[in-house]
Amino acid sequence: ETGVTQTPRHLVMGMTNKKSLKCEQHLGHNAMYWYKQSAKKPLELMFVYSLEERVENNSVPSRFSPECPNSSHLFLHLHTLQPEDSALYLCASSQGRGGGGTGELFFGEGSRLTVL
Amino acid sequence: QKEVEQNSGPLSVPEGAIASLNCTYSDRGSQSFFWYRQYSGKSPELIMSIYSNGDKEDGRFTAQLNKASQYVSLLIRDSQPSDSATYLCAVNKSGGSYIPTFGRGTSLIVHP
């Protein structure tokens, strides 16, 4: 396995469901990110973890809950979502602060979420 | 003023021409600038990074940075239909941040 892997690639859920998105990076990076990409909008930063500590929480509703158990894994737990949350959720990693990096991001293929 | 601005396009150029993509940013202290390419249905892929004023060339791609004007551009020489994609400009926040802010992206169409 190389790069950044996201699962599942596609997810359909009802508004009352609970699901999780998973991201795993095999690049030895120390920072991981969740971005949301909706049609006709810029990439929206949701969360950033550096060295397993959350360093950015960009006013994301509490129905999105991130978890970073170690520097290689990142989860996004989803519960009671709304139809407007339907989007492509992108995970990325980089060599961030403390690792001598400059924030060049390497993205996973994304998880396409549809909320009914 | 938006933090990172790009013309959404589409920018249409003939095969073999030079495509010029532009980006402006609002944070004067920003130090790191990136161009990502995103094909339809795919995730963004880093193609260029630039950190100092001037030009940086990599194959058919040239990134240009002018910090005084808060302007960064990407030139694609000898454009190919395979270059058709959305190009995202990203700028790190000032203070040595490793967290980029993205522009809306410019759609490029290279027609044969």
JSON list of C-alpha atoms in Angstrom, two decimals:
[
{"chain": "A", "resi": 1, "resn": "GLU", "atom": "CA", "xyz": [0.00, 0.00, 0.00]},
{"chain": "A", "resi": 2, "resn": "THR", "atom": "CA", "xyz": [1.30, 3.42, -0.86]},
{"chain": "A", "resi": 3, "resn": "GLY", "atom": "CA", "xyz": [0.09, 7.00, -0.50]},
{"chain": "A", "resi": 4, "resn": "VAL", "atom": "CA", "xyz": [-3.17, 7.90, 1.18]},
{"chain": "A", "resi": 5, "resn": "THR", "atom": "CA", "xyz": [-6.04, 5.42, 1.25]},
{"chain": "A", "resi": 6, "resn": "GLN", "atom": "CA", "xyz": [-9.66, 6.31, 2.04]},
{"chain": "A", "resi": 7, "resn": "THR", "atom": "CA", "xyz": [-12.55, 3.96, 2.72]},
{"chain": "A", "resi": 8, "resn": "PRO", "atom": "CA", "xyz": [-15.30, 3.67, 1.81]},
{"chain": "A", "resi": 9, "resn": "ARG", "atom": "CA", "xyz": [-15.11, 5.33, -1.59]},
{"chain": "A", "resi": 10, "resn": "HIS", "atom": "CA", "xyz": [-18.89, 5.75, -1.71]},
{"chain": "A", "resi": 11, "resn": "LEU", "atom": "CA", "xyz": [-21.36, 5.97, 1.15]},
{"chain": "A", "resi": 12, "resn": "VAL", "atom": "CA", "xyz": [-25.12, 6.48, 1.19]},
{"chain": "A", "resi": 13, "resn": "MET", "atom": "CA", "xyz": [-26.71, 7.09, 4.55]},
{"chain": "A", "resi": 14, "resn": "GLY", "atom": "CA", "xyz": [-29.94, 8.25, 6.04]},
{"chain": "A", "resi": 15, "resn": "MET", "atom": "CA", "xyz": [-30.21, 11.23, 8.31]},
{"chain": "A", "resi": 16, "resn": "THR", "atom": "CA", "xyz": [-30.45, 9.05, 11.42]},
{"chain": "A", "resi": 17, "resn": "ASN", "atom": "CA", "xyz": [-27.54, 6.75, 10.63]},
{"chain": "A", "resi": 18, "resn": "LYS", "atom": "CA", "xyz": [-24.10, 6.70, 12.19]},
{"chain": "A", "resi": 19, "resn": "LYS", "atom": "CA", "xyz": [-21.16, 5.93, 9.94]},
{"chain": "A", "resi": 20, "resn": "SER", "atom": "CA", "xyz": [-17.42, 6.56, 9.81]},
{"chain": "A", "resi": 21, "resn": "LEU", "atom": "CA", "xyz": [-14.93, 7.47, 7.11]},
{"chain": "A", "resi": 22, "resn": "LYS", "atom": "CA", "xyz": [-11.44, 6.07, 7.40]},
{"chain": "A", "resi": 23, "resn": "CYS", "atom": "CA", "xyz": [-8.14, 7.41, 6.12]},
{"chain": "A", "resi": 24, "resn": "GLU", "atom": "CA", "xyz": [-4.71, 5.80, 6.28]},
{"chain": "A", "resi": 25, "resn": "GLN", "atom": "CA", "xyz": [-1.42, 7.29, 5.09]},
{"chain": "A", "resi": 26, "resn": "HIS", "atom": "CA", "xyz": [1.72, 5.31, 4.30]},
{"chain": "A", "resi": 27, "resn": "LEU", "atom": "CA", "xyz": [4.01, 8.29, 3.65]},
{"chain": "A", "resi": 28, "resn": "GLY", "atom": "CA", "xyz": [5.47, 8.76, 7.12]},
{"chain": "A", "resi": 29, "resn": "HIS", "atom": "CA", "xyz": [3.85, 12.19, 7.44]},
{"chain": "A", "resi": 30, "resn": "ASN", "atom": "CA", "xyz": [2.98, 13.79, 10.75]},
{"chain": "A", "resi": 31, "resn": "ALA", "atom": "CA", "xyz": [-0.06, 15.87, 9.78]},
{"chain": "A", "resi": 32, "resn": "MET", "atom": "CA", "xyz": [-3.45, 14.76, 8.49]},
{"chain": "A", "resi": 33, "resn": "TYR", "atom": "CA", "xyz": [-6.38, 16.77, 7.19]},
{"chain": "A", "resi": 34, "resn": "TRP", "atom": "CA", "xyz": [-10.07, 16.44, 6.38]},
{"chain": "A", "resi": 35, "resn": "TYR", "atom": "CA", "xyz": [-11.44, 18.63, 3.59]},
{"chain": "A", "resi": 36, "resn": "LYS", "atom": "CA", "xyz": [-14.98, 18.86, 2.24]},
{"chain": "A", "resi": 37, "resn": "GLN", "atom": "CA", "xyz": [-15.52, 19.48, -1.46]},
{"chain": "A", "resi": 38, "resn": "SER", "atom": "CA", "xyz": [-18.97, 20.51, -2.66]},
{"chain": "A", "resi": 39, "resn": "ALA", "atom": "CA", "xyz": [-19.94, 21.40, -6.20]},
{"chain": "A", "resi": 40, "resn": "LYS", "atom": "CA", "xyz": [-18.96, 24.95, -7.24]},
{"chain": "A", "resi": 41, "resn": "LYS", "atom": "CA", "xyz": [-17.25, 25.65, -3.92]},
{"chain": "A", "resi": 42, "resn": "PRO", "atom": "CA", "xyz": [-13.60, 25.79, -2.89]},
{"chain": "A", "resi": 43, "resn": "LEU", "atom": "CA", "xyz": [-12.15, 23.00, -0.82]},
{"chain": "A", "resi": 44, "resn": "GLU", "atom": "CA", "xyz": [-13.29, 23.62, 2.75]},
{"chain": "A", "resi": 45, "resn": "LEU", "atom": "CA", "xyz": [-10.89, 22.75, 5.54]},
{"chain": "A", "resi": 46, "resn": "MET", "atom": "CA", "xyz": [-12.61, 20.81, 8.32]},
{"chain": "A", "resi": 47, "resn": "PHE", "atom": "CA", "xyz": [-9.94, 19.48, 10.69]},
{"chain": "A", "resi": 48, "resn": "VAL", "atom": "CA", "xyz": [-6.17, 19.24, 10.94]},
{"chain": "A", "resi": 49, "resn": "TYR", "atom": "CA", "xyz": [-4.21, 16.94, 13.19]},
{"chain": "A", "resi": 50, "resn": "SER", "atom": "CA", "xyz": [-0.49, 17.37, 13.77]},
{"chain": "A", "resi": 51, "resn": "LEU", "atom": "CA", "xyz": [1.38, 14.73, 15.72]},
{"chain": "A", "resi": 52, "resn": "GLU", "atom": "CA", "xyz": [-2.03, 13.31, 16.69]},
{"chain": "A", "resi": 53, "resn": "GLU", "atom": "CA", "xyz": [-3.15, 16.58, 18.26]},
{"chain": "A", "resi": 54, "resn": "ARG", "atom": "CA", "xyz": [-6.03, 18.55, 16.71]},
{"chain": "A", "resi": 55, "resn": "VAL", "atom": "CA", "xyz": [-4.67, 21.92, 15.67]},
{"chain": "A", "resi": 56, "resn": "GLU", "atom": "CA", "xyz": [-7.53, 23.23, 13.55]},
{"chain": "A", "resi": 57, "resn": "ASN", "atom": "CA", "xyz": [-11.28, 22.90, 13.86]},
{"chain": "A", "resi": 58, "resn": "ASN", "atom": "CA", "xyz": [-12.82, 25.12, 11.27]},
{"chain": "A", "resi": 59, "resn": "SER", "atom": "CA", "xyz": [-16.27, 25.75, 12.79]},
{"chain": "A", "resi": 60, "resn": "VAL", "atom": "CA", "xyz": [-17.51, 22.36, 11.74]},
{"chain": "A", "resi": 61, "resn": "PRO", "atom": "CA", "xyz": [-20.92, 21.21, 13.08]},
{"chain": "A", "resi": 62, "resn": "SER", "atom": "CA", "xyz": [-20.74, 18.72, 15.92]},
{"chain": "A", "resi": 63, "resn": "ARG", "atom": "CA", "xyz": [-22.40, 16.05, 13.78]},
{"chain": "A", "resi": 64, "resn": "PHE", "atom": "CA", "xyz": [-18.90, 15.59, 12.34]},
{"chain": "A", "resi": 65, "resn": "SER", "atom": "CA", "xyz": [-16.47, 14.13, 14.87]},
{"chain": "A", "resi": 66, "resn": "PRO", "atom": "CA", "xyz": [-12.82, 13.47, 13.97]},
{"chain": "A", "resi": 67, "resn": "GLU", "atom": "CA", "xyz": [-10.52, 10.95, 15.59]},
{"chain": "A", "resi": 68, "resn": "CYS", "atom": "CA", "xyz": [-6.78, 10.52, 15.10]},
{"chain": "A", "resi": 69, "resn": "PRO", "atom": "CA", "xyz": [-5.52, 7.48, 17.06]},
{"chain": "A", "resi": 70, "resn": "ASN", "atom": "CA", "xyz": [-2.00, 7.71, 15.60]},
{"chain": "A", "resi": 71, "resn": "SER", "atom": "CA", "xyz": [-0.12, 9.63, 12.93]},
{"chain": "A", "resi": 72, "resn": "SER", "atom": "CA", "xyz": [-1.08, 7.15, 10.20]},
{"chain": "A", "resi": 73, "resn": "HIS", "atom": "CA", "xyz": [-4.83, 6.94, 10.76]},
{"chain": "A", "resi": 74, "resn": "LEU", "atom": "CA", "xyz": [-7.64, 9.47, 10.70]},
{"chain": "A", "resi": 75, "resn": "PHE", "atom": "CA", "xyz": [-11.37, 8.92, 11.06]},
{"chain": "A", "resi": 76, "resn": "LEU", "atom": "CA", "xyz": [-14.40, 11.11, 10.51]},
{"chain": "A", "resi": 77, "resn": "HIS", "atom": "CA", "xyz": [-17.41, 9.92, 12.48]},
{"chain": "A", "resi": 78, "resn": "LEU", "atom": "CA", "xyz": [-20.75, 10.98, 11.06]},
{"chain": "A", "resi": 79, "resn": "HIS", "atom": "CA", "xyz": [-24.11, 11.11, 12.84]},
{"chain": "A", "resi": 80, "resn": "THR", "atom": "CA", "xyz": [-27.49, 12.73, 12.18]},
{"chain": "A", "resi": 81, "resn": "LEU", "atom": "CA", "xyz": [-26.24, 14.35, 8.99]},
{"chain": "A", "resi": 82, "resn": "GLN", "atom": "CA", "xyz": [-28.27, 16.63, 6.76]},
{"chain": "A", "resi": 83, "resn": "PRO", "atom": "CA", "xyz": [-28.77, 16.35, 2.98]},
{"chain": "A", "resi": 84, "resn": "GLU", "atom": "CA", "xyz": [-26.57, 19.45, 2.52]},
{"chain": "A", "resi": 85, "resn": "ASP", "atom": "CA", "xyz": [-23.68, 17.44, 3.97]},
{"chain": "A", "resi": 86, "resn": "SER", "atom": "CA", "xyz": [-23.61, 15.39, 0.78]},
{"chain": "A", "resi": 87, "resn": "ALA", "atom": "CA", "xyz": [-20.18, 16.03, -0.73]},
{"chain": "A", "resi": 88, "resn": "LEU", "atom": "CA", "xyz": [-16.78, 14.56, -1.47]},
{"chain": "A", "resi": 89, "resn": "TYR", "atom": "CA", "xyz": [-14.74, 14.21, 1.70]},
{"chain": "A", "resi": 90, "resn": "LEU", "atom": "CA", "xyz": [-11.03, 14.30, 1.10]},
{"chain": "A", "resi": 91, "resn": "CYS", "atom": "CA", "xyz": [-8.31, 13.18, 3.45]},
{"chain": "A", "resi": 92, "resn": "ALA", "atom": "CA", "xyz": [-4.78, 14.47, 3.00]},
{"chain": "A", "resi": 93, "resn": "SER", "atom": "CA", "xyz": [-1.43, 14.18, 4.73]},
{"chain": "A", "resi": 94, "resn": "SER", "atom": "CA", "xyz": [1.69, 16.29, 4.82]},
{"chain": "A", "resi": 95, "resn": "GLN", "atom": "CA", "xyz": [4.95, 16.70, 6.62]},
{"chain": "A", "resi": 96, "resn": "GLY", "atom": "CA", "xyz": [3.82, 19.52, 8.88]},
{"chain": "A", "resi": 97, "resn": "ARG", "atom": "CA", "xyz": [5.33, 21.51, 11.71]},
{"chain": "A", "resi": 98, "resn": "GLY", "atom": "CA", "xyz": [8.06, 19.69, 13.57]},
{"chain": "A", "resi": 99, "resn": "GLY", "atom": "CA", "xyz": [8.77, 17.58, 10.54]},
{"chain": "A", "resi": 100, "resn": "GLY", "atom": "CA", "xyz": [10.43, 20.25, 8.46]},
{"chain": "A", "resi": 101, "resn": "GLY", "atom": "CA", "xyz": [7.61, 20.28, 5.98]},
{"chain": "A", "resi": 102, "resn": "THR", "atom": "CA", "xyz": [5.94, 23.09, 4.09]},
{"chain": "A", "resi": 103, "resn": "GLY", "atom": "CA", "xyz": [2.44, 21.72, 3.84]},
{"chain": "A", "resi": 104, "resn": "GLU", "atom": "CA", "xyz": [2.51, 20.06, 0.44]},
{"chain": "A", "resi": 105, "resn": "LEU", "atom": "CA", "xyz": [-0.58, 17.90, 0.63]},
{"chain": "A", "resi": 106, "resn": "PHE", "atom": "CA", "xyz": [-1.03, 14.38, -0.64]},
{"chain": "A", "resi": 107, "resn": "PHE", "atom": "CA", "xyz": [-4.70, 13.49, -1.04]},
{"chain": "A", "resi": 108, "resn": "GLY", "atom": "CA", "xyz": [-6.60, 10.26, -0.89]},
{"chain": "A", "resi": 109, "resn": "GLU", "atom": "CA", "xyz": [-9.13, 9.41, -3.57]},
{"chain": "A", "resi": 110, "resn": "GLY", "atom": "CA", "xyz": [-11.97, 10.73, -1.46]},
{"chain": "A", "resi": 111, "resn": "SER", "atom": "CA", "xyz": [-15.19, 9.36, 0.00]},
{"chain": "A", "resi": 112, "resn": "ARG", "atom": "CA", "xyz": [-18.32, 10.39, -1.89]},
{"chain": "A", "resi": 113, "resn": "LEU", "atom": "CA", "xyz": [-21.08, 10.83, 0.70]},
{"chain": "A", "resi": 114, "resn": "THR", "atom": "CA", "xyz": [-24.77, 11.04, -0.10]},
{"chain": "A", "resi": 115, "resn": "VAL", "atom": "CA", "xyz": [-27.22, 11.82, 2.70]},
{"chain": "A", "resi": 116, "resn": "LEU", "atom": "CA", "xyz": [-30.83, 10.95, 1.96]},
{"chain": "B", "resi": 1, "resn": "GLN", "atom": "CA", "xyz": [-12.12, 39.93, -0.14]},
{"chain": "B", "resi": 2, "resn": "LYS", "atom": "CA", "xyz": [-11.72, 36.18, -0.54]},
{"chain": "B", "resi": 3, "resn": "GLU", "atom": "CA", "xyz": [-8.47, 34.73, 0.79]},
{"chain": "B", "resi": 4, "resn": "VAL", "atom": "CA", "xyz": [-7.49, 33.03, -2.47]},
{"chain": "B", "resi": 5, "resn": "GLU", "atom": "CA", "xyz": [-9.14, 34.09, -5.71]},
{"chain": "B", "resi": 6, "resn": "GLN", "atom": "CA", "xyz": [-9.16, 32.39, -9.08]},
{"chain": "B", "resi": 7, "resn": "ASN", "atom": "CA", "xyz": [-11.21, 32.89, -12.20]},
{"chain": "B", "resi": 8, "resn": "SER", "atom": "CA", "xyz": [-13.45, 29.82, -12.40]},
{"chain": "B", "resi": 9, "resn": "GLY", "atom": "CA", "xyz": [-13.26, 29.73, -16.21]},
{"chain": "B", "resi": 10, "resn": "PRO", "atom": "CA", "xyz": [-13.51, 27.66, -18.23]},
{"chain": "B", "resi": 11, "resn": "LEU", "atom": "CA", "xyz": [-10.30, 28.68, -19.92]},
{"chain": "B", "resi": 12, "resn": "SER", "atom": "CA", "xyz": [-10.24, 27.18, -23.39]},
{"chain": "B", "resi": 13, "resn": "VAL", "atom": "CA", "xyz": [-6.98, 26.94, -25.34]},
{"chain": "B", "resi": 14, "resn": "PRO", "atom": "CA", "xyz": [-6.00, 25.04, -28.49]},
{"chain": "B", "resi": 15, "resn": "GLU", "atom": "CA", "xyz": [-3.60, 22.14, -28.33]},
{"chain": "B", "resi": 16, "resn": "GLY", "atom": "CA", "xyz": [0.00, 23.34, -28.40]},
{"chain": "B", "resi": 17, "resn": "ALA", "atom": "CA", "xyz": [-0.77, 26.78, -26.99]},
{"chain": "B", "resi": 18, "resn": "ILE", "atom": "CA", "xyz": [0.32, 28.26, -23.67]},
{"chain": "B", "resi": 19, "resn": "ALA", "atom": "CA", "xyz": [-2.30, 28.16, -20.94]},
{"chain": "B", "resi": 20, "resn": "SER", "atom": "CA", "xyz": [-2.01, 30.87, -18.31]},
{"chain": "B", "resi": 21, "resn": "LEU", "atom": "CA", "xyz": [-3.75, 30.40, -14.97]},
{"chain": "B", "resi": 22, "resn": "ASN", "atom": "CA", "xyz": [-3.84, 33.16, -12.38]},
{"chain": "B", "resi": 23, "resn": "CYS", "atom": "CA", "xyz": [-4.37, 33.43, -8.65]},
{"chain": "B", "resi": 24, "resn": "THR", "atom": "CA", "xyz": [-4.37, 36.29, -6.14]},
{"chain": "B", "resi": 25, "resn": "TYR", "atom": "CA", "xyz": [-4.24, 36.04, -2.37]},
{"chain": "B", "resi": 26, "resn": "SER", "atom": "CA", "xyz": [-5.01, 38.39, 0.50]},
{"chain": "B", "resi": 27, "resn": "ASP", "atom": "CA", "xyz": [-2.58, 37.37, 3.27]},
{"chain": "B", "resi": 28, "resn": "ARG", "atom": "CA", "xyz": [0.52, 39.45, 2.59]},
{"chain": "B", "resi": 29, "resn": "GLY", "atom": "CA", "xyz": [2.60, 37.30, 4.97]},
{"chain": "B", "resi": 30, "resn": "SER", "atom": "CA", "xyz": [1.99, 34.04, 3.09]},
{"chain": "B", "resi": 31, "resn": "GLN", "atom": "CA", "xyz": [5.16, 32.20, 2.21]},
{"chain": "B", "resi": 32, "resn": "SER", "atom": "CA", "xyz": [4.18, 28.95, 0.51]},
{"chain": "B", "resi": 33, "resn": "PHE", "atom": "CA", "xyz": [2.19, 28.61, -2.69]},
{"chain": "B", "resi": 34, "resn": "PHE", "atom": "CA", "xyz": [0.98, 25.54, -4.52]},
{"chain": "B", "resi": 35, "resn": "TRP", "atom": "CA", "xyz": [-0.78, 24.47, -7.68]},
{"chain": "B", "resi": 36, "resn": "TYR", "atom": "CA", "xyz": [-2.86, 21.30, -7.67]},
{"chain": "B", "resi": 37, "resn": "ARG", "atom": "CA", "xyz": [-4.48, 19.62, -10.65]},
{"chain": "B", "resi": 38, "resn": "GLN", "atom": "CA", "xyz": [-7.82, 17.86, -10.25]},
{"chain": "B", "resi": 39, "resn": "TYR", "atom": "CA", "xyz": [-9.27, 15.73, -12.99]},
{"chain": "B", "resi": 40, "resn": "SER", "atom": "CA", "xyz": [-13.03, 15.26, -13.02]},
{"chain": "B", "resi": 41, "resn": "GLY", "atom": "CA", "xyz": [-14.04, 12.68, -10.43]},
{"chain": "B", "resi": 42, "resn": "LYS", "atom": "CA", "xyz": [-10.54, 12.48, -8.97]},
{"chain": "B", "resi": 43, "resn": "SER", "atom": "CA", "xyz": [-8.74, 14.02, -6.03]},
{"chain": "B", "resi": 44, "resn": "PRO", "atom": "CA", "xyz": [-6.30, 16.94, -6.26]},
{"chain": "B", "resi": 45, "resn": "GLU", "atom": "CA", "xyz": [-2.68, 16.20, -7.14]},
{"chain": "B", "resi": 46, "resn": "LEU", "atom": "CA", "xyz": [0.21, 18.54, -6.35]},
{"chain": "B", "resi": 47, "resn": "ILE", "atom": "CA", "xyz": [2.00, 19.68, -9.51]},
{"chain": "B", "resi": 48, "resn": "MET", "atom": "CA", "xyz": [4.02, 22.74, -8.44]},
{"chain": "B", "resi": 49, "resn": "SER", "atom": "CA", "xyz": [5.13, 24.51, -5.29]},
{"chain": "B", "resi": 50, "resn": "ILE", "atom": "CA", "xyz": [6.90, 27.87, -5.11]},
{"chain": "B", "resi": 51, "resn": "TYR", "atom": "CA", "xyz": [8.26, 29.78, -2.15]},
{"chain": "B", "resi": 52, "resn": "SER", "atom": "CA", "xyz": [10.27, 32.75, -3.47]},
{"chain": "B", "resi": 53, "resn": "ASN", "atom": "CA", "xyz": [9.65, 35.51, -5.98]},
{"chain": "B", "resi": 54, "resn": "GLY", "atom": "CA", "xyz": [10.32, 34.73, -9.60]},
{"chain": "B", "resi": 55, "resn": "ASP", "atom": "CA", "xyz": [9.82, 31.75, -11.85]},
{"chain": "B", "resi": 56, "resn": "LYS", "atom": "CA", "xyz": [10.11, 28.05, -11.16]},
{"chain": "B", "resi": 57, "resn": "GLU", "atom": "CA", "xyz": [10.09, 25.65, -14.08]},
{"chain": "B", "resi": 58, "resn": "ASP", "atom": "CA", "xyz": [9.30, 21.94, -14.12]},
{"chain": "B", "resi": 59, "resn": "GLY", "atom": "CA", "xyz": [8.94, 20.41, -17.55]},
{"chain": "B", "resi": 60, "resn": "ARG", "atom": "CA", "xyz": [6.07, 22.12, -19.37]},
{"chain": "B", "resi": 61, "resn": "PHE", "atom": "CA", "xyz": [4.95, 23.88, -16.18]},
{"chain": "B", "resi": 62, "resn": "THR", "atom": "CA", "xyz": [6.20, 27.24, -14.89]},
{"chain": "B", "resi": 63, "resn": "ALA", "atom": "CA", "xyz": [5.01, 28.79, -11.66]},
{"chain": "B", "resi": 64, "resn": "GLN", "atom": "CA", "xyz": [5.46, 32.53, -11.21]},
{"chain": "B", "resi": 65, "resn": "LEU", "atom": "CA", "xyz": [5.29, 34.35, -7.89]},
{"chain": "B", "resi": 66, "resn": "ASN", "atom": "CA", "xyz": [5.10, 38.07, -7.21]},
{"chain": "B", "resi": 67, "resn": "LYS", "atom": "CA", "xyz": [4.69, 38.67, -3.49]},
{"chain": "B", "resi": 68, "resn": "ALA", "atom": "CA", "xyz": [4.53, 42.45, -3.84]},
{"chain": "B", "resi": 69, "resn": "SER", "atom": "CA", "xyz": [1.46, 42.10, -6.05]},
{"chain": "B", "resi": 70, "resn": "GLN", "atom": "CA", "xyz": [0.18, 39.06, -4.12]},
{"chain": "B", "resi": 71, "resn": "TYR", "atom": "CA", "xyz": [-0.08, 37.15, -7.33]},
{"chain": "B", "resi": 72, "resn": "VAL", "atom": "CA", "xyz": [0.88, 33.64, -8.36]},
{"chain": "B", "resi": 73, "resn": "SER", "atom": "CA", "xyz": [0.41, 32.10, -11.78]},
{"chain": "B", "resi": 74, "resn": "LEU", "atom": "CA", "xyz": [0.87, 28.82, -13.59]},
{"chain": "B", "resi": 75, "resn": "LEU", "atom": "CA", "xyz": [1.91, 28.59, -17.23]},
{"chain": "B", "resi": 76, "resn": "ILE", "atom": "CA", "xyz": [1.46, 25.37, -19.16]},
{"chain": "B", "resi": 77, "resn": "ARG", "atom": "CA", "xyz": [3.46, 25.28, -22.38]},
{"chain": "B", "resi": 78, "resn": "ASP", "atom": "CA", "xyz": [2.54, 23.07, -25.34]},
{"chain": "B", "resi": 79, "resn": "SER", "atom": "CA", "xyz": [-0.86, 22.34, -23.79]},
{"chain": "B", "resi": 80, "resn": "GLN", "atom": "CA", "xyz": [-2.25, 18.87, -24.38]},
{"chain": "B", "resi": 81, "resn": "PRO", "atom": "CA", "xyz": [-5.83, 17.60, -24.18]},
{"chain": "B", "resi": 82, "resn": "SER", "atom": "CA", "xyz": [-4.67, 15.54, -21.18]},
{"chain": "B", "resi": 83, "resn": "ASP", "atom": "CA", "xyz": [-4.03, 18.84, -19.36]},
{"chain": "B", "resi": 84, "resn": "SER", "atom": "CA", "xyz": [-7.79, 19.46, -19.32]},
{"chain": "B", "resi": 85, "resn": "ALA", "atom": "CA", "xyz": [-8.65, 19.61, -15.62]},
{"chain": "B", "resi": 86, "resn": "THR", "atom": "CA", "xyz": [-9.39, 22.02, -12.81]},
{"chain": "B", "resi": 87, "resn": "TYR", "atom": "CA", "xyz": [-6.32, 23.77, -11.42]},
{"chain": "B", "resi": 88, "resn": "LEU", "atom": "CA", "xyz": [-6.43, 24.72, -7.76]},
{"chain": "B", "resi": 89, "resn": "CYS", "atom": "CA", "xyz": [-4.28, 27.44, -6.27]},
{"chain": "B", "resi": 90, "resn": "ALA", "atom": "CA", "xyz": [-3.41, 26.99, -2.59]},
{"chain": "B", "resi": 91, "resn": "VAL", "atom": "CA", "xyz": [-1.70, 29.39, -0.22]},
{"chain": "B", "resi": 92, "resn": "ASN", "atom": "CA", "xyz": [-0.42, 28.68, 3.26]},
{"chain": "B", "resi": 93, "resn": "LYS", "atom": "CA", "xyz": [-1.31, 31.09, 6.02]},
{"chain": "B", "resi": 94, "resn": "SER", "atom": "CA", "xyz": [1.44, 33.38, 7.24]},
{"chain": "B", "resi": 95, "resn": "GLY", "atom": "CA", "xyz": [3.65, 32.46, 10.14]},
{"chain": "B", "resi": 96, "resn": "GLY", "atom": "CA", "xyz": [5.10, 29.29, 8.68]},
{"chain": "B", "resi": 97, "resn": "SER", "atom": "CA", "xyz": [1.76, 27.50, 8.57]},
{"chain": "B", "resi": 98, "resn": "TYR", "atom": "CA", "xyz": [1.44, 24.14, 6.88]},
{"chain": "B", "resi": 99, "resn": "ILE", "atom": "CA", "xyz": [-2.32, 24.56, 6.45]},
{"chain": "B", "resi": 100, "resn": "PRO", "atom": "CA", "xyz": [-3.27, 25.74, 2.95]},
{"chain": "B", "resi": 101, "resn": "THR", "atom": "CA", "xyz": [-6.32, 27.69, 1.88]},
{"chain": "B", "resi": 102, "resn": "PHE", "atom": "CA", "xyz": [-7.60, 26.78, -1.55]},
{"chain": "B", "resi": 103, "resn": "GLY", "atom": "CA", "xyz": [-9.07, 28.88, -4.30]},
{"chain": "B", "resi": 104, "resn": "ARG", "atom": "CA", "xyz": [-12.18, 27.86, -6.18]},
{"chain": "B", "resi": 105, "resn": "GLY", "atom": "CA", "xyz": [-10.13, 26.48, -9.05]},
{"chain": "B", "resi": 106, "resn": "THR", "atom": "CA", "xyz": [-9.93, 27.30, -12.77]},
{"chain": "B", "resi": 107, "resn": "SER", "atom": "CA", "xyz": [-11.30, 24.84, -15.27]},
{"chain": "B", "resi": 108, "resn": "LEU", "atom": "CA", "xyz": [-8.95, 24.39, -18.24]},
{"chain": "B", "resi": 109, "resn": "ILE", "atom": "CA", "xyz": [-10.08, 22.86, -21.52]},
{"chain": "B", "resi": 110, "resn": "VAL", "atom": "CA", "xyz": [-7.47, 22.06, -24.15]},
{"chain": "B", "resi": 111, "resn": "HIS", "atom": "CA", "xyz": [-9.14, 21.31, -27.47]},
{"chain": "B", "resi": 112, "resn": "PRO", "atom": "CA", "xyz": [-7.46, 19.45, -30.33]}
]
